[in-house]
Coordinates of C-alpha atoms and ligand atoms in Angstrom, one line a residue:
M1333 CA 3.7 0.7 28.1
V1334 CA 0.5 2.7 27.3
S1335 CA -3.1 1.4 27.4
N1336 CA -5.5 3.5 25.4
S1337 CA -9.2 3.7 24.8
F1338 CA -9.7 5.0 21.3
D1339 CA -12.4 5.7 18.7
V1340 CA -12.6 4.1 15.3
K1341 CA -14.5 6.3 12.8
P1342 CA -15.1 5.0 9.3
I1343 CA -14.5 7.6 6.6
A1344 CA -16.3 5.9 3.7
G1345 CA -18.8 3.1 3.0
A1346 CA -16.3 0.8 1.3
L1347 CA -13.2 1.0 3.5
G1348 CA -11.0 3.2 5.7
A1349 CA -11.3 4.4 9.3
E1350 CA -9.7 7.1 11.3
I1351 CA -8.4 6.1 14.8
H1352 CA -8.5 8.8 17.4
G1353 CA -6.9 8.6 20.9
I1354 CA -3.6 6.8 20.1
D1355 CA -0.1 8.3 20.5
L1356 CA 2.2 6.2 18.3
S1357 CA 5.3 7.7 20.0
K1358 CA 4.5 5.5 23.0
T1359 CA 4.8 1.7 23.2
L1360 CA 1.3 0.3 23.1
D1361 CA 0.2 -2.6 25.4
D1362 CA -0.9 -5.9 23.8
V1363 CA -4.6 -5.3 24.3
T1364 CA -4.5 -1.9 22.6
F1365 CA -2.4 -3.2 19.8
G1366 CA -4.8 -6.1 19.3
R1367 CA -7.7 -3.7 18.9
I1368 CA -5.8 -1.7 16.3
H1369 CA -4.9 -4.9 14.5
Q1370 CA -8.6 -5.8 14.4
A1371 CA -9.5 -2.4 13.1
L1372 CA -7.1 -2.9 10.2
L1373 CA -8.7 -6.3 9.4
D1374 CA -12.2 -4.7 9.6
H1375 CA -11.5 -1.5 7.7
C1376 CA -8.6 -2.5 5.4
V1377 CA -6.9 0.9 5.8
I1378 CA -6.6 2.9 9.0
F1379 CA -5.5 6.5 9.7
F1380 CA -4.0 8.3 12.6
R1381 CA -3.6 12.1 12.9
D1382 CA -1.3 14.5 14.7
Q1383 CA 1.5 12.0 15.3
E1384 CA 4.9 13.2 16.2
I1385 CA 7.2 10.2 15.7
T1386 CA 10.8 9.6 14.8
P1387 CA 11.9 7.0 12.3
D1388 CA 12.8 4.7 15.3
Q1389 CA 9.3 5.1 16.8
Q1390 CA 7.7 4.4 13.4
L1391 CA 9.9 1.3 13.1
E1392 CA 8.9 0.2 16.6
F1393 CA 5.2 0.4 15.7
A1394 CA 5.8 -1.3 12.3
T1395 CA 7.6 -4.3 13.8
R1396 CA 4.6 -5.0 16.1
W1397 CA 3.0 -6.3 12.8
G1398 CA 5.9 -8.4 11.6
D1399 CA 9.4 -8.2 10.0
V1400 CA 10.3 -5.3 7.6
H1401 CA 10.0 -6.0 3.9
F1402 CA 12.9 -4.3 2.1
H1403 CA 12.2 -3.0 -1.3
P1404 CA 14.4 -4.9 -3.8
H1405 CA 15.3 -1.7 -5.7
I1406 CA 15.0 1.3 -3.4
K1407 CA 17.3 1.9 -0.5
G1408 CA 16.1 3.4 2.8
L1409 CA 17.4 6.3 4.9
P1410 CA 21.2 5.9 5.6
E1411 CA 20.6 6.1 9.4
R1412 CA 17.5 3.9 9.3
P1413 CA 17.4 1.7 6.2
E1414 CA 14.0 0.2 7.1
V1415 CA 12.4 3.6 6.4
F1416 CA 12.3 4.9 2.8
E1417 CA 11.6 8.4 2.1
I1418 CA 9.3 9.4 -0.8
V1419 CA 10.0 12.9 -1.9
K1420 CA 8.3 14.9 -4.6
D1421 CA 9.8 18.4 -4.9
K1422 CA 8.1 21.4 -6.3
D1423 CA 9.6 21.1 -9.8
D1424 CA 9.3 17.3 -10.0
V1425 CA 6.9 15.8 -12.5
H1426 CA 6.6 12.2 -11.5
T1427 CA 5.4 10.6 -8.3
L1428 CA 6.0 7.2 -6.8
G1429 CA 2.8 5.2 -6.7
G1430 CA 0.8 7.2 -9.2
D1431 CA -1.0 4.2 -10.6
W1432 CA -3.3 1.8 -8.8
H1433 CA -1.3 -0.9 -7.3
T1434 CA -0.6 -3.2 -4.3
D1435 CA 2.9 -3.0 -2.8
Q1436 CA 5.8 -5.0 -4.1
M1437 CA 3.6 -7.6 -5.8
F1438 CA 6.6 -8.5 -7.9
T1439 CA 8.2 -10.3 -5.0
E1440 CA 7.5 -13.9 -3.9
T1441 CA 6.3 -12.8 -0.5
P1442 CA 4.6 -9.4 -1.2
V1443 CA 4.2 -6.8 1.4
R1444 CA 1.5 -7.5 4.0
A1445 CA 1.0 -4.0 5.3
T1446 CA 2.4 -0.5 4.4
M1447 CA 2.8 2.3 6.9
L1448 CA 3.1 5.8 5.4
Y1449 CA 3.8 8.8 7.6
A1450 CA 3.4 12.4 6.4
K1451 CA 6.4 14.7 7.1
E1452 CA 5.6 17.5 4.7
V1453 CA 2.4 18.0 2.7
P1454 CA 1.3 20.4 0.0
P1455 CA -1.3 23.0 1.0
Q1456 CA -3.8 21.2 -1.3
G1457 CA -3.7 18.0 -3.3
G1458 CA -1.4 15.0 -2.8
D1459 CA -4.3 12.9 -1.4
T1460 CA -4.1 9.1 -1.6
L1461 CA -6.9 6.9 -2.9
F1462 CA -7.6 3.4 -1.6
A1463 CA -9.9 0.6 -3.1
N1464 CA -11.4 -2.4 -1.5
A1465 CA -10.4 -5.5 -3.3
Y1466 CA -12.7 -7.8 -1.3
L1467 CA -15.7 -5.8 -2.7
A1468 CA -14.2 -6.0 -6.1
Y1469 CA -14.3 -9.8 -5.9
E1470 CA -17.6 -10.2 -4.1
T1471 CA -19.5 -8.1 -6.7
L1472 CA -18.4 -10.1 -9.7
S1473 CA -20.9 -12.5 -11.3
D1474 CA -20.7 -16.2 -10.4
G1475 CA -19.6 -16.9 -13.9
M1476 CA -16.7 -14.5 -13.7
K1477 CA -15.7 -15.7 -10.2
D1478 CA -15.6 -19.3 -11.6
M1479 CA -13.5 -18.3 -14.5
L1480 CA -10.9 -16.3 -12.4
D1481 CA -10.6 -18.7 -9.4
G1482 CA -7.5 -20.8 -9.8
L1483 CA -5.8 -18.5 -12.3
F1484 CA -2.3 -17.0 -11.6
T1485 CA -0.7 -13.7 -12.8
Y1486 CA 2.9 -13.0 -13.8
N1487 CA 4.3 -9.9 -12.1
T1488 CA 7.6 -8.1 -12.6
Y1489 CA 9.3 -4.8 -12.1
N1490 CA 12.5 -3.4 -13.4
M1491 CA 13.4 0.1 -12.1
N1492 CA 16.0 1.5 -14.4
K1493 CA 18.2 4.4 -13.6
R1494 CA 16.2 6.9 -15.8
R1495 CA 12.9 6.0 -14.1
A1496 CA 14.5 6.1 -10.7
A1497 CA 16.0 9.6 -11.4
A1498 CA 12.6 10.8 -12.5
M1499 CA 11.1 9.7 -9.2
Q1500 CA 13.9 11.1 -7.1
V1501 CA 14.9 7.6 -6.0
N1502 CA 18.7 7.1 -5.4
D1503 CA 20.9 4.2 -5.2
I1504 CA 18.9 1.6 -7.0
E1505 CA 19.6 -2.0 -8.0
E1506 CA 18.7 -2.6 -11.7
K1507 CA 18.1 -6.3 -11.4
P1508 CA 14.4 -7.1 -12.3
V1509 CA 12.4 -9.2 -9.9
E1510 CA 9.4 -11.4 -10.8
A1511 CA 6.7 -13.5 -9.1
E1512 CA 3.5 -15.4 -9.8
H1513 CA 0.5 -14.9 -7.6
P1514 CA -3.2 -16.1 -7.5
L1515 CA -5.4 -13.7 -9.4
I1516 CA -8.0 -14.2 -6.6
R1517 CA -6.2 -14.2 -3.3
T1518 CA -7.6 -15.6 -0.1
H1519 CA -6.7 -13.4 2.9
A1520 CA -4.6 -15.4 5.4
E1521 CA -6.4 -13.8 8.5
T1522 CA -10.0 -13.1 7.4
G1523 CA -10.4 -16.0 4.9
R1524 CA -12.1 -13.5 2.5
K1525 CA -11.3 -13.6 -1.2
A1526 CA -10.0 -10.5 -3.0
V1527 CA -8.9 -9.5 -6.5
Y1528 CA -5.1 -9.3 -6.5
I1529 CA -3.6 -7.3 -9.3
S1530 CA -1.4 -4.2 -9.9
Y1531 CA -1.2 -1.8 -12.9
A1532 CA -0.2 -3.1 -16.3
G1533 CA 3.5 -2.4 -15.9
I1534 CA 3.7 -4.9 -13.0
T1535 CA 0.9 -7.4 -13.6
R1536 CA 1.8 -8.3 -17.1
N1537 CA -0.4 -11.3 -18.0
I1538 CA -2.4 -14.2 -16.7
V1539 CA -0.1 -17.3 -16.6
G1540 CA -0.7 -19.5 -19.6
M1541 CA -2.1 -16.5 -21.7
T1542 CA -0.3 -13.9 -23.8
E1543 CA -0.3 -10.2 -22.7
A1544 CA -2.8 -9.4 -25.5
E1545 CA -5.2 -12.2 -24.4
S1546 CA -4.9 -11.3 -20.7
A1547 CA -5.3 -7.5 -21.2
P1548 CA -9.1 -7.4 -21.6
I1549 CA -9.7 -9.4 -18.4
L1550 CA -7.1 -7.5 -16.4
E1551 CA -8.3 -4.1 -17.7
Y1552 CA -11.9 -5.1 -16.8
L1553 CA -10.8 -5.9 -13.3
R1554 CA -8.8 -2.7 -12.9
G1555 CA -11.8 -0.6 -13.9
H1556 CA -14.2 -2.7 -11.8
M1557 CA -12.0 -2.6 -8.6
T1558 CA -11.6 1.2 -8.7
R1559 CA -15.3 2.1 -9.1
P1560 CA -15.9 5.1 -6.8
E1561 CA -18.2 3.2 -4.5
F1562 CA -15.3 0.7 -3.7
T1563 CA -12.9 3.5 -2.7
C1564 CA -12.0 6.1 -0.1
R1565 CA -9.8 9.2 -0.3
F1566 CA -7.4 10.4 2.4
R1567 CA -6.5 14.0 2.9
W1568 CA -3.1 14.2 4.5
E1569 CA -1.9 16.6 7.1
E1570 CA 1.6 16.8 8.6
G1571 CA 1.8 14.1 11.2
S1572 CA -0.9 11.8 9.6
L1573 CA 0.0 8.1 9.4
A1574 CA -1.9 5.6 7.2
M1575 CA -1.6 1.9 7.4
W1576 CA -3.1 -0.4 4.8
D1577 CA -3.4 -4.1 4.2
N1578 CA -2.0 -4.9 0.7
R1579 CA -3.8 -8.3 0.7
C1580 CA -7.1 -6.6 0.2
V1581 CA -6.4 -3.0 -0.8
Q1582 CA -5.1 -1.1 -3.9
H1583 CA -3.9 2.4 -3.6
L1584 CA -2.9 5.4 -5.8
A1585 CA -1.0 8.6 -4.9
I1586 CA -2.7 11.5 -6.7
N1587 CA -0.2 13.6 -8.6
D1588 CA -2.0 17.0 -8.5
Y1589 CA 0.2 19.4 -6.5
H1590 CA 2.8 20.7 -8.9
G1591 CA 4.8 23.6 -7.4
H1592 CA 4.7 22.1 -3.9
R1593 CA 6.8 19.6 -1.9
R1594 CA 5.5 16.4 -0.3
V1595 CA 7.7 14.1 1.9
M1596 CA 6.5 10.8 3.3
H1597 CA 8.3 8.1 5.4
R1598 CA 7.3 4.6 4.4
I1599 CA 7.9 1.2 6.1
T1600 CA 6.5 -2.0 4.6
V1601 CA 5.8 -5.1 6.7
A1602 CA 6.7 -8.6 5.2
G1603 CA 3.9 -10.8 4.1
E1604 CA 3.4 -14.5 3.6
R1605 CA 3.7 -16.6 0.4
T1606 CA 0.5 -16.4 -1.6
H1607 CA 0.4 -20.1 -2.7
Ligands
SIN518 C1 2.9 4.4 -2.2 O1 2.4 4.0 -3.3 O2 3.3 3.6 -1.4 C2 2.9 5.9 -2.0 C3 1.5 6.4 -1.7 C4 1.5 7.9 -1.5 O3 2.6 8.5 -1.5 O4 0.5 8.4 -1.2

């Protein structure tokens, strides 16, 4: 059991902080873990550098936050099914997570937190963008907030074999999953409200409206939420680990490193029902 003193250094005005002084290959004591937990609540996404961890050690850290949330379509590593590998090879065109989204919003209990560990990174490119969904809500006009509060969205996802092959995902289930969630979500731990949507392929419409009627509202929110001043950008190195809170964060993997390989290990932590 290791007790650490560590620094938390914000990387942008809106969200995101690097944590220095933690070795995630060791079991952390409760006080240290509690401070890391608070850092995640305060900064929405936290980053660790120079970590050398095995899938078992990544899983040990992940399960300090809660149970694992298994992706309904994508299978994990054969030896460690809780960990799924995101690989983009040098000749691949598509990337997983290349649109702004929040993880597994198409399930009834969407992912609370995601932990992504960099195994292999391109010499340049392949950064990840994050956006603060609290700020997106808090900067809306009172009229817009009144209109959105109380609305629900319909979310679905159907990974077919063609799409899966393009993204180098093997062994998929083709059954679609779907869920309704509040458009404005109240965070269970901080009590703050956040805009809660994904890209148009997942968040299809506002419940009670057609897709065409919903689109102008949802597109406005997507553009508003990802204004540069609400975002941060993380430059990966081998051994970097990012952890974000999907209840108040959107993210996007930038697909700008053709000709290079990028390999990440991802674990998602189960969340609560949203309503
Ligand atoms: C994801 O959307 O979970 C992947 C993000 C990334 O690969 O940067």
